[in-house]
Structure formats: structure tokens, C-alpha cells
Amino acid sequence: MNYKNITVAGSGVLGSQIAYQTAFKGFNVVVYDINDEAIDRAKERVAKLKPRYQTDLGASEEDVNAATNRMSFTSDLSKAVADADLVIEAIPEVVQIKLDFYKELGKVAPEKTIFATNSSTLLPSQFSEATGRPEKFLALHFANEIWTNNTAEIMGHPGTDSKVFDDLVEFAKAIGMVALPLHKEQPGYILNSLLVPFLEAAQTLLLKEVADPETIDKTWMIATGAPKGPFAILDVVGIKTAYNIAHGKGRAGNEGSAMLANLLKTQYIDKGKLGVETGEGFYKYPNPSYEDPEFLQS
């Protein structure tokens, strides 16, 4: 594995984390997004990560600033990938958006460039032909808050070159991840095969008005000893991501998912409640009620 120049396409919550973690571990990183407004938001997200690395990892100010200095930002895709050894795609979880992106990426990226998708639930084989280089395409999936939740699931499709797969495993280790190779395509990999049904079950309880988010989270936290309940997790993941998953299933004919997507859009997204990133989702931040010592006592 001789990757040096990494491009992260998509600078949302997780895209920004992937970019910063990669730069923190010594790689040159270009962050790409569709317009200057998105790029400005990316720079703000990265700035907010620096104190987290100092608090959670004991990183020095010199360390976090050095990482930032290895990063650049652009809304020009051709420039973003001109020297890329690896492009990690972290754009919205919408099939057509990803297909369109890969068709364009395949036209402008150098022949050497490996493409990896961070898709949460979609399979690399759905996009492999659109890339124009299926043998150099696979999935690299991270958990949110990757500097501490440092899993990296590597999943190829039947046409992925074995050397490309092995190199990506080594890259994942090089950026401080625990590399988790998957031997067969699986929607949701390991993590989201477990997590998504859990989060969907919680959202279904809310949709059916069985209980409110705090009561559902409290139940889970008390009964299992977990530090967060499903709605606290959704706030970290981002409510837009939950909406995109529900919306996609709704369009495929799942009536319950369509109803859930509508609830998330009208009650949260349209009101600017996107989760931790915006300071409010199911909880208000920076001091959500589930972190109050009395939350589980009453």
C-alpha cells in the first residue's frame, strides 16, 4: 500500500471526520463537495473536531494544527482528484446521486485512483459498473466519531481486485482503524446489519406513538447498561441519514418507512433539527438530558 494523497468526496458529518482522521495520521487530504457553501460548512466541522481530538486522544495543539495543514478544500472535482491515490466517497445515501457521482468521477480521476464508498447500507456492486473501473472499487465503512469508535469495514464486490482489497485493509490500519475485512457483500456490513434494525425499531415505536424518544432511550439504557439509547445514537449519526434510509425504503414500496420519512422531515429536518451537528435533534446540545445523572433515576 503506497497511498499518499487521499480525496474525501462529501464533507458531511462523517465525511469531515474521515478527512480529518486521515490527515491526522499523516496523509495529504483533499476535501471535495458540490459548492463553496458546503465547503465552508466542512471547514467549520473540521475546526470543531480539533478540541475533541485534544480531549479524547490527548492530542497536542501542534498535532491538531498539523493535521489541518495537510488538508485542502475544493468544489472542483477535477482538481480534487488530480493526484488522488484513493477517493473515499461519503455523499448522501441516495442511489441516483451516487451513480451520477461515480460516472463523473470515473471520467476525471487518474487511472491509478482507487474508489471506495462509505455507503451505510448500499452494496458496491450497485455502483461498480458506473465507476468505469470495477476492479478498483470497493466499500470502506466507518462508524461515527471515528477517532474513538475506530472500526473500518472493508467489503469488496465479486469484481474487486484482491490486491486492491488488501491495500485498503492496510490503509485502514494506517489511519488508526481496526480493519474488519468482510468476505461477502452484505447490505449494512456487520455494524449496520445490527444497528439499522435497532434504530428502525426505536423509530417505529415513536411513529406509532408508543412512547417518546426519552422514554425509549431510558428503557434501553437502564435495561442494557448502554451509554446511549437509539435516539441519542440517531442524533450522532444525523437525522438526515435516517431520513434518506427511510425515504429510500418508502420509495421502494414500504409504507411504514414512507410514513417515518415524512415524520422525520416535517418534525425535525424542516425545523433545522438535524442532530448534534445543529445543536438539536431528538435532544438539545451540548448538554443532552440523557447525560444528566438523574435521567435514569426518574
PDB file of C-alpha atoms in Angstrom:
ATOM      1  CA  MET A   1       0.000   0.000   0.000  1.00  0.00           C
ATOM      2  CA  ASN A   2       1.623   3.237  -1.129  1.00  0.00           C
ATOM      3  CA  TYR A   3      -1.237   5.689  -0.840  1.00  0.00           C
ATOM      4  CA  LYS A   4      -0.162   9.252  -0.087  1.00  0.00           C
ATOM      5  CA  ASN A   5      -2.872  11.533  -1.480  1.00  0.00           C
ATOM      6  CA  ILE A   6      -6.431  10.907  -0.358  1.00  0.00           C
ATOM      7  CA  THR A   7      -9.569  12.670  -1.567  1.00  0.00           C
ATOM      8  CA  VAL A   8     -12.736  12.565   0.518  1.00  0.00           C
ATOM      9  CA  ALA A   9     -15.818  13.332  -1.564  1.00  0.00           C
ATOM     10  CA  GLY A  10     -18.651  14.584   0.606  1.00  0.00           C
ATOM     11  CA  SER A  11     -17.975  16.693   3.665  1.00  0.00           C
ATOM     12  CA  GLY A  12     -20.953  15.960   5.876  1.00  0.00           C
ATOM     13  CA  VAL A  13     -20.672  14.750   9.454  1.00  0.00           C
ATOM     14  CA  LEU A  14     -18.821  11.527   8.669  1.00  0.00           C
ATOM     15  CA  GLY A  15     -17.031  12.755   5.563  1.00  0.00           C
ATOM     16  CA  SER A  16     -15.398  15.528   7.568  1.00  0.00           C
ATOM     17  CA  GLN A  17     -14.384  13.042  10.249  1.00  0.00           C
ATOM     18  CA  ILE A  18     -12.838  10.669   7.685  1.00  0.00           C
ATOM     19  CA  ALA A  19     -10.907  13.534   6.114  1.00  0.00           C
ATOM     20  CA  TYR A  20      -9.581  14.872   9.403  1.00  0.00           C
ATOM     21  CA  GLN A  21      -8.659  11.452  10.801  1.00  0.00           C
ATOM     22  CA  THR A  22      -6.783  10.639   7.610  1.00  0.00           C
ATOM     23  CA  ALA A  23      -4.871  13.933   7.745  1.00  0.00           C
ATOM     24  CA  PHE A  24      -4.215  13.433  11.465  1.00  0.00           C
ATOM     25  CA  LYS A  25      -2.438  10.195  10.597  1.00  0.00           C
ATOM     26  CA  GLY A  26      -0.117  11.909   8.137  1.00  0.00           C
ATOM     27  CA  PHE A  27      -1.800  11.683   4.730  1.00  0.00           C
ATOM     28  CA  ASN A  28      -2.391  14.582   2.353  1.00  0.00           C
ATOM     29  CA  VAL A  29      -6.151  15.083   2.109  1.00  0.00           C
ATOM     30  CA  VAL A  30      -8.344  16.980  -0.324  1.00  0.00           C
ATOM     31  CA  VAL A  31     -11.951  17.514   0.735  1.00  0.00           C
ATOM     32  CA  TYR A  32     -14.426  17.829  -2.133  1.00  0.00           C
ATOM     33  CA  ASP A  33     -18.028  18.969  -2.020  1.00  0.00           C
ATOM     34  CA  ILE A  34     -20.508  20.336  -4.530  1.00  0.00           C
ATOM     35  CA  ASN A  35     -20.299  24.068  -3.811  1.00  0.00           C
ATOM     36  CA  ASP A  36     -18.477  26.698  -1.779  1.00  0.00           C
ATOM     37  CA  GLU A  37     -21.239  26.833   0.829  1.00  0.00           C
ATOM     38  CA  ALA A  38     -20.777  23.126   1.549  1.00  0.00           C
ATOM     39  CA  ILE A  39     -17.015  23.644   1.699  1.00  0.00           C
ATOM     40  CA  ASP A  40     -17.434  26.427   4.268  1.00  0.00           C
ATOM     41  CA  ARG A  41     -19.534  24.107   6.429  1.00  0.00           C
ATOM     42  CA  ALA A  42     -16.849  21.437   6.090  1.00  0.00           C
ATOM     43  CA  LYS A  43     -14.192  23.804   7.388  1.00  0.00           C
ATOM     44  CA  GLU A  44     -16.409  24.582  10.383  1.00  0.00           C
ATOM     45  CA  ARG A  45     -16.882  20.872  11.105  1.00  0.00           C
ATOM     46  CA  VAL A  46     -13.149  20.247  10.956  1.00  0.00           C
ATOM     47  CA  ALA A  47     -12.458  23.160  13.304  1.00  0.00           C
ATOM     48  CA  LYS A  48     -14.875  21.614  15.822  1.00  0.00           C
ATOM     49  CA  LEU A  49     -13.051  18.271  15.653  1.00  0.00           C
ATOM     50  CA  LYS A  50      -9.732  19.660  16.870  1.00  0.00           C
ATOM     51  CA  PRO A  51     -10.752  20.107  20.548  1.00  0.00           C
ATOM     52  CA  ARG A  52     -12.361  16.650  20.500  1.00  0.00           C
ATOM     53  CA  TYR A  53      -9.029  15.106  19.486  1.00  0.00           C
ATOM     54  CA  GLN A  54      -7.290  17.039  22.248  1.00  0.00           C
ATOM     55  CA  THR A  55      -9.823  15.918  24.865  1.00  0.00           C
ATOM     56  CA  ASP A  56     -10.437  12.340  23.725  1.00  0.00           C
ATOM     57  CA  LEU A  57      -6.995  11.397  22.400  1.00  0.00           C
ATOM     58  CA  GLY A  58      -4.714  13.747  24.315  1.00  0.00           C
ATOM     59  CA  ALA A  59      -3.503  15.279  21.058  1.00  0.00           C
ATOM     60  CA  SER A  60      -1.411  18.432  21.334  1.00  0.00           C
ATOM     61  CA  GLU A  61      -2.279  21.721  19.673  1.00  0.00           C
ATOM     62  CA  GLU A  62       0.663  21.129  17.364  1.00  0.00           C
ATOM     63  CA  ASP A  63      -0.783  17.729  16.369  1.00  0.00           C
ATOM     64  CA  VAL A  64      -4.252  19.015  15.538  1.00  0.00           C
ATOM     65  CA  ASN A  65      -2.937  22.016  13.641  1.00  0.00           C
ATOM     66  CA  ALA A  66      -0.544  19.843  11.645  1.00  0.00           C
ATOM     67  CA  ALA A  67      -3.497  17.719  10.550  1.00  0.00           C
ATOM     68  CA  THR A  68      -5.364  20.783   9.347  1.00  0.00           C
ATOM     69  CA  ASN A  69      -2.296  21.925   7.432  1.00  0.00           C
ATOM     70  CA  ARG A  70      -2.324  18.667   5.478  1.00  0.00           C
ATOM     71  CA  MET A  71      -5.890  19.379   4.283  1.00  0.00           C
ATOM     72  CA  SER A  72      -7.199  21.395   1.360  1.00  0.00           C
ATOM     73  CA  PHE A  73     -10.752  22.043   0.186  1.00  0.00           C
ATOM     74  CA  THR A  74     -12.332  22.462  -3.241  1.00  0.00           C
ATOM     75  CA  SER A  75     -15.647  22.310  -5.084  1.00  0.00           C
ATOM     76  CA  ASP A  76     -13.897  21.404  -8.360  1.00  0.00           C
ATOM     77  CA  LEU A  77     -13.949  17.614  -8.753  1.00  0.00           C
ATOM     78  CA  SER A  78     -11.198  17.516 -11.386  1.00  0.00           C
ATOM     79  CA  LYS A  79      -8.832  19.429  -9.111  1.00  0.00           C
ATOM     80  CA  ALA A  80      -9.878  17.396  -6.090  1.00  0.00           C
ATOM     81  CA  VAL A  81      -8.825  14.085  -7.634  1.00  0.00           C
ATOM     82  CA  ALA A  82      -5.936  15.184  -9.878  1.00  0.00           C
ATOM     83  CA  ASP A  83      -3.304  13.447  -7.690  1.00  0.00           C
ATOM     84  CA  ALA A  84      -5.537  11.064  -5.744  1.00  0.00           C
ATOM     85  CA  ASP A  85      -4.332   7.578  -4.928  1.00  0.00           C
ATOM     86  CA  LEU A  86      -7.659   6.888  -3.205  1.00  0.00           C
ATOM     87  CA  VAL A  87     -11.061   8.572  -3.299  1.00  0.00           C
ATOM     88  CA  ILE A  88     -13.365   7.865  -0.362  1.00  0.00           C
ATOM     89  CA  GLU A  89     -16.955   8.723  -1.275  1.00  0.00           C
ATOM     90  CA  ALA A  90     -19.190   9.880   1.589  1.00  0.00           C
ATOM     91  CA  ILE A  91     -22.051  11.551  -0.284  1.00  0.00           C
ATOM     92  CA  PRO A  92     -25.790  11.169   0.502  1.00  0.00           C
ATOM     93  CA  GLU A  93     -27.262   7.685   0.743  1.00  0.00           C
ATOM     94  CA  VAL A  94     -29.302   8.047  -2.468  1.00  0.00           C
ATOM     95  CA  VAL A  95     -28.687   5.595  -5.302  1.00  0.00           C
ATOM     96  CA  GLN A  96     -29.073   8.038  -8.206  1.00  0.00           C
ATOM     97  CA  ILE A  97     -26.848  10.665  -6.585  1.00  0.00           C
ATOM     98  CA  LYS A  98     -24.114   8.071  -6.124  1.00  0.00           C
ATOM     99  CA  LEU A  99     -24.492   6.696  -9.670  1.00  0.00           C
ATOM    100  CA  ASP A 100     -24.223  10.173 -11.168  1.00  0.00           C
ATOM    101  CA  PHE A 101     -21.204  10.955  -8.997  1.00  0.00           C
ATOM    102  CA  TYR A 102     -19.303   7.809  -9.964  1.00  0.00           C
ATOM    103  CA  LYS A 103     -19.927   8.322 -13.669  1.00  0.00           C
ATOM    104  CA  GLU A 104     -18.420  11.799 -13.387  1.00  0.00           C
ATOM    105  CA  LEU A 105     -15.608  10.668 -11.089  1.00  0.00           C
ATOM    106  CA  GLY A 106     -14.596   7.916 -13.489  1.00  0.00           C
ATOM    107  CA  LYS A 107     -14.108  10.489 -16.244  1.00  0.00           C
ATOM    108  CA  VAL A 108     -11.786  12.809 -14.313  1.00  0.00           C
ATOM    109  CA  ALA A 109      -9.812  10.588 -11.911  1.00  0.00           C
ATOM    110  CA  PRO A 110      -6.350   9.285 -12.896  1.00  0.00           C
ATOM    111  CA  GLU A 111      -6.119   5.655 -13.951  1.00  0.00           C
ATOM    112  CA  LYS A 112      -4.239   4.789 -10.740  1.00  0.00           C
ATOM    113  CA  THR A 113      -7.014   6.019  -8.425  1.00  0.00           C
ATOM    114  CA  ILE A 114      -8.885   3.539  -6.230  1.00  0.00           C
ATOM    115  CA  PHE A 115     -12.516   4.344  -5.402  1.00  0.00           C
ATOM    116  CA  ALA A 116     -14.095   3.406  -2.057  1.00  0.00           C
ATOM    117  CA  THR A 117     -17.650   4.053  -0.934  1.00  0.00           C
ATOM    118  CA  ASN A 118     -18.586   4.726   2.673  1.00  0.00           C
ATOM    119  CA  SER A 119     -22.228   3.873   1.917  1.00  0.00           C
ATOM    120  CA  SER A 120     -24.103   2.828   5.048  1.00  0.00           C
ATOM    121  CA  THR A 121     -26.491   0.291   3.536  1.00  0.00           C
ATOM    122  CA  LEU A 122     -25.901   0.015  -0.233  1.00  0.00           C
ATOM    123  CA  LEU A 123     -23.722  -2.586  -1.969  1.00  0.00           C
ATOM    124  CA  PRO A 124     -20.615  -1.765  -4.000  1.00  0.00           C
ATOM    125  CA  SER A 125     -21.893  -3.984  -6.824  1.00  0.00           C
ATOM    126  CA  GLN A 126     -24.746  -1.483  -7.316  1.00  0.00           C
ATOM    127  CA  PHE A 127     -22.213   1.125  -8.464  1.00  0.00           C
ATOM    128  CA  SER A 128     -19.231  -0.880  -9.736  1.00  0.00           C
ATOM    129  CA  GLU A 129     -20.024  -0.558 -13.456  1.00  0.00           C
ATOM    130  CA  ALA A 130     -20.769   3.160 -13.140  1.00  0.00           C
ATOM    131  CA  THR A 131     -17.217   3.732 -11.882  1.00  0.00           C
ATOM    132  CA  GLY A 132     -15.674   2.525 -15.139  1.00  0.00           C
ATOM    133  CA  ARG A 133     -13.097   0.630 -13.062  1.00  0.00           C
ATOM    134  CA  PRO A 134     -14.982  -2.080 -11.135  1.00  0.00           C
ATOM    135  CA  GLU A 135     -11.782  -3.931 -10.223  1.00  0.00           C
ATOM    136  CA  LYS A 136     -10.582  -0.833  -8.356  1.00  0.00           C
ATOM    137  CA  PHE A 137     -13.828  -0.239  -6.469  1.00  0.00           C
ATOM    138  CA  LEU A 138     -14.986  -1.454  -3.056  1.00  0.00           C
ATOM    139  CA  ALA A 139     -16.534  -0.283   0.212  1.00  0.00           C
ATOM    140  CA  LEU A 140     -14.798   1.229   3.237  1.00  0.00           C
ATOM    141  CA  HIS A 141     -17.277   1.895   6.014  1.00  0.00           C
ATOM    142  CA  PHE A 142     -16.627   3.830   9.216  1.00  0.00           C
ATOM    143  CA  ALA A 143     -18.566   4.299  12.432  1.00  0.00           C
ATOM    144  CA  ASN A 144     -19.447   7.801  13.576  1.00  0.00           C
ATOM    145  CA  GLU A 145     -16.904   9.592  15.820  1.00  0.00           C
ATOM    146  CA  ILE A 146     -14.207   7.522  14.162  1.00  0.00           C
ATOM    147  CA  TRP A 147     -11.316   8.776  16.275  1.00  0.00           C
ATOM    148  CA  THR A 148     -12.659   6.700  19.198  1.00  0.00           C
ATOM    149  CA  ASN A 149     -15.162   4.345  17.512  1.00  0.00           C
ATOM    150  CA  ASN A 150     -12.388   3.240  15.187  1.00  0.00           C
ATOM    151  CA  THR A 151     -13.883   0.441  13.123  1.00  0.00           C
ATOM    152  CA  ALA A 152     -13.292   0.229   9.369  1.00  0.00           C
ATOM    153  CA  GLU A 153     -15.239  -2.431   7.487  1.00  0.00           C
ATOM    154  CA  ILE A 154     -13.733  -3.343   4.114  1.00  0.00           C
ATOM    155  CA  MET A 155     -16.094  -5.042   1.664  1.00  0.00           C
ATOM    156  CA  GLY A 156     -15.452  -5.805  -1.978  1.00  0.00           C
ATOM    157  CA  HIS A 157     -17.814  -6.978  -4.693  1.00  0.00           C
ATOM    158  CA  PRO A 158     -17.211 -10.054  -6.896  1.00  0.00           C
ATOM    159  CA  GLY A 159     -15.119  -7.999  -9.355  1.00  0.00           C
ATOM    160  CA  THR A 160     -12.837  -6.263  -6.830  1.00  0.00           C
ATOM    161  CA  ASP A 161      -9.136  -6.999  -7.346  1.00  0.00           C
ATOM    162  CA  SER A 162      -7.720  -8.866  -4.336  1.00  0.00           C
ATOM    163  CA  LYS A 163      -4.650  -6.594  -4.174  1.00  0.00           C
ATOM    164  CA  VAL A 164      -6.904  -3.525  -4.038  1.00  0.00           C
ATOM    165  CA  PHE A 165      -8.797  -5.162  -1.170  1.00  0.00           C
ATOM    166  CA  ASP A 166      -5.613  -5.990   0.739  1.00  0.00           C
ATOM    167  CA  ASP A 167      -4.215  -2.489   0.190  1.00  0.00           C
ATOM    168  CA  LEU A 168      -7.363  -0.926   1.606  1.00  0.00           C
ATOM    169  CA  VAL A 169      -7.087  -3.121   4.697  1.00  0.00           C
ATOM    170  CA  GLU A 170      -3.560  -1.764   5.194  1.00  0.00           C
ATOM    171  CA  PHE A 171      -4.723   1.801   4.608  1.00  0.00           C
ATOM    172  CA  ALA A 172      -7.444   1.410   7.244  1.00  0.00           C
ATOM    173  CA  LYS A 173      -4.807   0.313   9.748  1.00  0.00           C
ATOM    174  CA  ALA A 174      -2.539   3.198   8.729  1.00  0.00           C
ATOM    175  CA  ILE A 175      -5.194   5.753   9.684  1.00  0.00           C
ATOM    176  CA  GLY A 176      -5.699   4.234  13.118  1.00  0.00           C
ATOM    177  CA  MET A 177      -8.645   1.971  12.453  1.00  0.00           C
ATOM    178  CA  VAL A 178      -9.290  -1.617  13.443  1.00  0.00           C
ATOM    179  CA  ALA A 179      -9.637  -3.151   9.975  1.00  0.00           C
ATOM    180  CA  LEU A 180     -12.577  -5.553   9.652  1.00  0.00           C
ATOM    181  CA  PRO A 181     -12.486  -7.465   6.332  1.00  0.00           C
ATOM    182  CA  LEU A 182     -15.828  -8.830   5.089  1.00  0.00           C
ATOM    183  CA  HIS A 183     -15.734 -11.909   2.885  1.00  0.00           C
ATOM    184  CA  LYS A 184     -19.066 -11.434   1.127  1.00  0.00           C
ATOM    185  CA  GLU A 185     -21.267  -8.483   0.149  1.00  0.00           C
ATOM    186  CA  GLN A 186     -23.800  -7.707   2.842  1.00  0.00           C
ATOM    187  CA  PRO A 187     -26.176  -4.709   2.891  1.00  0.00           C
ATOM    188  CA  GLY A 188     -25.226  -2.775   6.010  1.00  0.00           C
ATOM    189  CA  TYR A 189     -21.951  -4.674   6.513  1.00  0.00           C
ATOM    190  CA  ILE A 190     -21.639  -6.001  10.087  1.00  0.00           C
ATOM    191  CA  LEU A 191     -22.234  -2.798  12.036  1.00  0.00           C
ATOM    192  CA  ASN A 192     -25.324  -1.535  10.270  1.00  0.00           C
ATOM    193  CA  SER A 193     -26.772  -5.024   9.847  1.00  0.00           C
ATOM    194  CA  LEU A 194     -27.014  -4.870  13.634  1.00  0.00           C
ATOM    195  CA  LEU A 195     -27.553  -1.142  14.149  1.00  0.00           C
ATOM    196  CA  VAL A 196     -30.086  -0.145  11.471  1.00  0.00           C
ATOM    197  CA  PRO A 197     -32.827  -2.623  12.516  1.00  0.00           C
ATOM    198  CA  PHE A 198     -32.306  -1.496  16.121  1.00  0.00           C
ATOM    199  CA  LEU A 199     -32.694   2.184  15.197  1.00  0.00           C
ATOM    200  CA  GLU A 200     -35.642   1.442  12.919  1.00  0.00           C
ATOM    201  CA  ALA A 201     -37.382  -0.453  15.734  1.00  0.00           C
ATOM    202  CA  ALA A 202     -36.999   2.590  18.001  1.00  0.00           C
ATOM    203  CA  GLN A 203     -38.279   4.951  15.297  1.00  0.00           C
ATOM    204  CA  THR A 204     -41.266   2.676  14.691  1.00  0.00           C
ATOM    205  CA  LEU A 205     -42.180   2.940  18.390  1.00  0.00           C
ATOM    206  CA  LEU A 206     -42.088   6.727  18.012  1.00  0.00           C
ATOM    207  CA  LEU A 207     -44.074   6.652  14.756  1.00  0.00           C
ATOM    208  CA  LYS A 208     -46.773   4.530  16.401  1.00  0.00           C
ATOM    209  CA  GLU A 209     -46.810   6.921  19.381  1.00  0.00           C
ATOM    210  CA  VAL A 210     -45.984   4.094  21.774  1.00  0.00           C
ATOM    211  CA  ALA A 211     -43.555   6.292  23.715  1.00  0.00           C
ATOM    212  CA  ASP A 212     -41.454   9.431  23.346  1.00  0.00           C
ATOM    213  CA  PRO A 213     -37.710   9.355  22.478  1.00  0.00           C
ATOM    214  CA  GLU A 214     -36.537   9.936  26.053  1.00  0.00           C
ATOM    215  CA  THR A 215     -38.628   7.082  27.435  1.00  0.00           C
ATOM    216  CA  ILE A 216     -37.468   4.711  24.699  1.00  0.00           C
ATOM    217  CA  ASP A 217     -33.812   5.631  25.282  1.00  0.00           C
ATOM    218  CA  LYS A 218     -34.201   5.406  29.038  1.00  0.00           C
ATOM    219  CA  THR A 219     -35.654   1.908  28.715  1.00  0.00           C
ATOM    220  CA  TRP A 220     -32.733   0.726  26.619  1.00  0.00           C
ATOM    221  CA  MET A 221     -30.077   2.362  28.770  1.00  0.00           C
ATOM    222  CA  ILE A 222     -31.407   1.017  32.069  1.00  0.00           C
ATOM    223  CA  ALA A 223     -32.112  -2.486  30.769  1.00  0.00           C
ATOM    224  CA  THR A 224     -28.801  -2.995  28.949  1.00  0.00           C
ATOM    225  CA  GLY A 225     -26.345  -0.616  30.605  1.00  0.00           C
ATOM    226  CA  ALA A 226     -25.722   1.102  27.264  1.00  0.00           C
ATOM    227  CA  PRO A 227     -24.332   4.668  27.474  1.00  0.00           C
ATOM    228  CA  LYS A 228     -26.750   5.902  24.782  1.00  0.00           C
ATOM    229  CA  GLY A 229     -30.194   4.951  23.595  1.00  0.00           C
ATOM    230  CA  PRO A 230     -31.268   4.723  19.944  1.00  0.00           C
ATOM    231  CA  PHE A 231     -32.392   8.339  19.610  1.00  0.00           C
ATOM    232  CA  ALA A 232     -29.161   9.636  21.112  1.00  0.00           C
ATOM    233  CA  ILE A 233     -27.343   7.494  18.550  1.00  0.00           C
ATOM    234  CA  LEU A 234     -29.526   8.903  15.765  1.00  0.00           C
ATOM    235  CA  ASP A 235     -28.563  12.415  16.815  1.00  0.00           C
ATOM    236  CA  VAL A 236     -24.891  11.494  16.407  1.00  0.00           C
ATOM    237  CA  VAL A 237     -25.442   9.726  13.077  1.00  0.00           C
ATOM    238  CA  GLY A 238     -27.541  12.640  11.826  1.00  0.00           C
ATOM    239  CA  ILE A 239     -31.288  12.667  11.241  1.00  0.00           C
ATOM    240  CA  LYS A 240     -30.773  13.331   7.525  1.00  0.00           C
ATOM    241  CA  THR A 241     -29.087   9.950   7.199  1.00  0.00           C
ATOM    242  CA  ALA A 242     -32.003   8.238   8.948  1.00  0.00           C
ATOM    243  CA  TYR A 243     -34.384  10.119   6.643  1.00  0.00           C
ATOM    244  CA  ASN A 244     -32.509   9.070   3.489  1.00  0.00           C
ATOM    245  CA  ILE A 245     -32.662   5.411   4.520  1.00  0.00           C
ATOM    246  CA  ALA A 246     -36.374   5.603   5.355  1.00  0.00           C
ATOM    247  CA  HIS A 247     -37.146   7.612   2.221  1.00  0.00           C
ATOM    248  CA  GLY A 248     -35.356   5.073   0.027  1.00  0.00           C
ATOM    249  CA  LYS A 249     -37.291   2.171   1.528  1.00  0.00           C
ATOM    250  CA  GLY A 250     -40.502   4.190   1.251  1.00  0.00           C
ATOM    251  CA  ARG A 251     -39.955   4.762  -2.461  1.00  0.00           C
ATOM    252  CA  ALA A 252     -39.406   1.020  -2.828  1.00  0.00           C
ATOM    253  CA  GLY A 253     -42.924   0.446  -1.510  1.00  0.00           C
ATOM    254  CA  ASN A 254     -42.526   0.149   2.257  1.00  0.00           C
ATOM    255  CA  GLU A 255     -45.451   2.162   3.602  1.00  0.00           C
ATOM    256  CA  GLY A 256     -44.165   2.299   7.184  1.00  0.00           C
ATOM    257  CA  SER A 257     -40.809   3.656   6.006  1.00  0.00           C
ATOM    258  CA  ALA A 258     -42.565   6.302   3.915  1.00  0.00           C
ATOM    259  CA  MET A 259     -44.525   7.420   6.985  1.00  0.00           C
ATOM    260  CA  LEU A 260     -41.346   7.501   9.054  1.00  0.00           C
ATOM    261  CA  ALA A 261     -39.556   9.568   6.403  1.00  0.00           C
ATOM    262  CA  ASN A 262     -42.417  12.065   6.463  1.00  0.00           C
ATOM    263  CA  LEU A 263     -42.267  12.320  10.260  1.00  0.00           C
ATOM    264  CA  LEU A 264     -38.511  12.902  10.250  1.00  0.00           C
ATOM    265  CA  LYS A 265     -38.796  15.539   7.547  1.00  0.00           C
ATOM    266  CA  THR A 266     -41.723  17.524   8.933  1.00  0.00           C
ATOM    267  CA  GLN A 267     -40.962  17.296  12.644  1.00  0.00           C
ATOM    268  CA  TYR A 268     -37.171  17.517  12.590  1.00  0.00           C
ATOM    269  CA  ILE A 269     -35.384  18.263   9.297  1.00  0.00           C
ATOM    270  CA  ASP A 270     -37.716  21.080   8.178  1.00  0.00           C
ATOM    271  CA  LYS A 271     -37.247  22.673  11.601  1.00  0.00           C
ATOM    272  CA  GLY A 272     -33.443  22.528  11.381  1.00  0.00           C
ATOM    273  CA  LYS A 273     -33.228  19.760  13.971  1.00  0.00           C
ATOM    274  CA  LEU A 274     -30.595  17.541  12.359  1.00  0.00           C
ATOM    275  CA  GLY A 275     -28.917  16.181  15.476  1.00  0.00           C
ATOM    276  CA  VAL A 276     -25.714  17.005  17.330  1.00  0.00           C
ATOM    277  CA  GLU A 277     -24.380  18.949  14.353  1.00  0.00           C
ATOM    278  CA  THR A 278     -27.063  21.659  14.583  1.00  0.00           C
ATOM    279  CA  GLY A 279     -27.384  21.663  18.367  1.00  0.00           C
ATOM    280  CA  GLU A 280     -30.766  19.971  18.400  1.00  0.00           C
ATOM    281  CA  GLY A 281     -32.336  16.775  17.158  1.00  0.00           C
ATOM    282  CA  PHE A 282     -34.212  14.445  19.459  1.00  0.00           C
ATOM    283  CA  TYR A 283     -32.204  16.142  22.241  1.00  0.00           C
ATOM    284  CA  LYS A 284     -30.698  19.606  22.728  1.00  0.00           C
ATOM    285  CA  TYR A 285     -26.911  20.014  22.783  1.00  0.00           C
ATOM    286  CA  PRO A 286     -24.277  20.460  24.150  1.00  0.00           C
ATOM    287  CA  ASN A 287     -25.903  19.148  27.331  1.00  0.00           C
ATOM    288  CA  PRO A 288     -28.459  16.499  26.306  1.00  0.00           C
ATOM    289  CA  SER A 289     -30.772  15.289  29.028  1.00  0.00           C
ATOM    290  CA  TYR A 290     -29.593  11.668  28.688  1.00  0.00           C
ATOM    291  CA  GLU A 291     -26.205  12.734  30.083  1.00  0.00           C
ATOM    292  CA  ASP A 292     -27.819  14.099  33.243  1.00  0.00           C
ATOM    293  CA  PRO A 293     -27.092  11.716  36.174  1.00  0.00           C
ATOM    294  CA  GLU A 294     -30.764  11.897  37.121  1.00  0.00           C
ATOM    295  CA  PHE A 295     -32.004  10.877  33.641  1.00  0.00           C
ATOM    296  CA  LEU A 296     -32.121   7.205  34.564  1.00  0.00           C
ATOM    297  CA  GLN A 297     -33.449   7.792  38.038  1.00  0.00           C
ATOM    298  CA  SER A 298     -36.862   9.249  37.312  1.00  0.00           C
TER     299      SER A 298
END
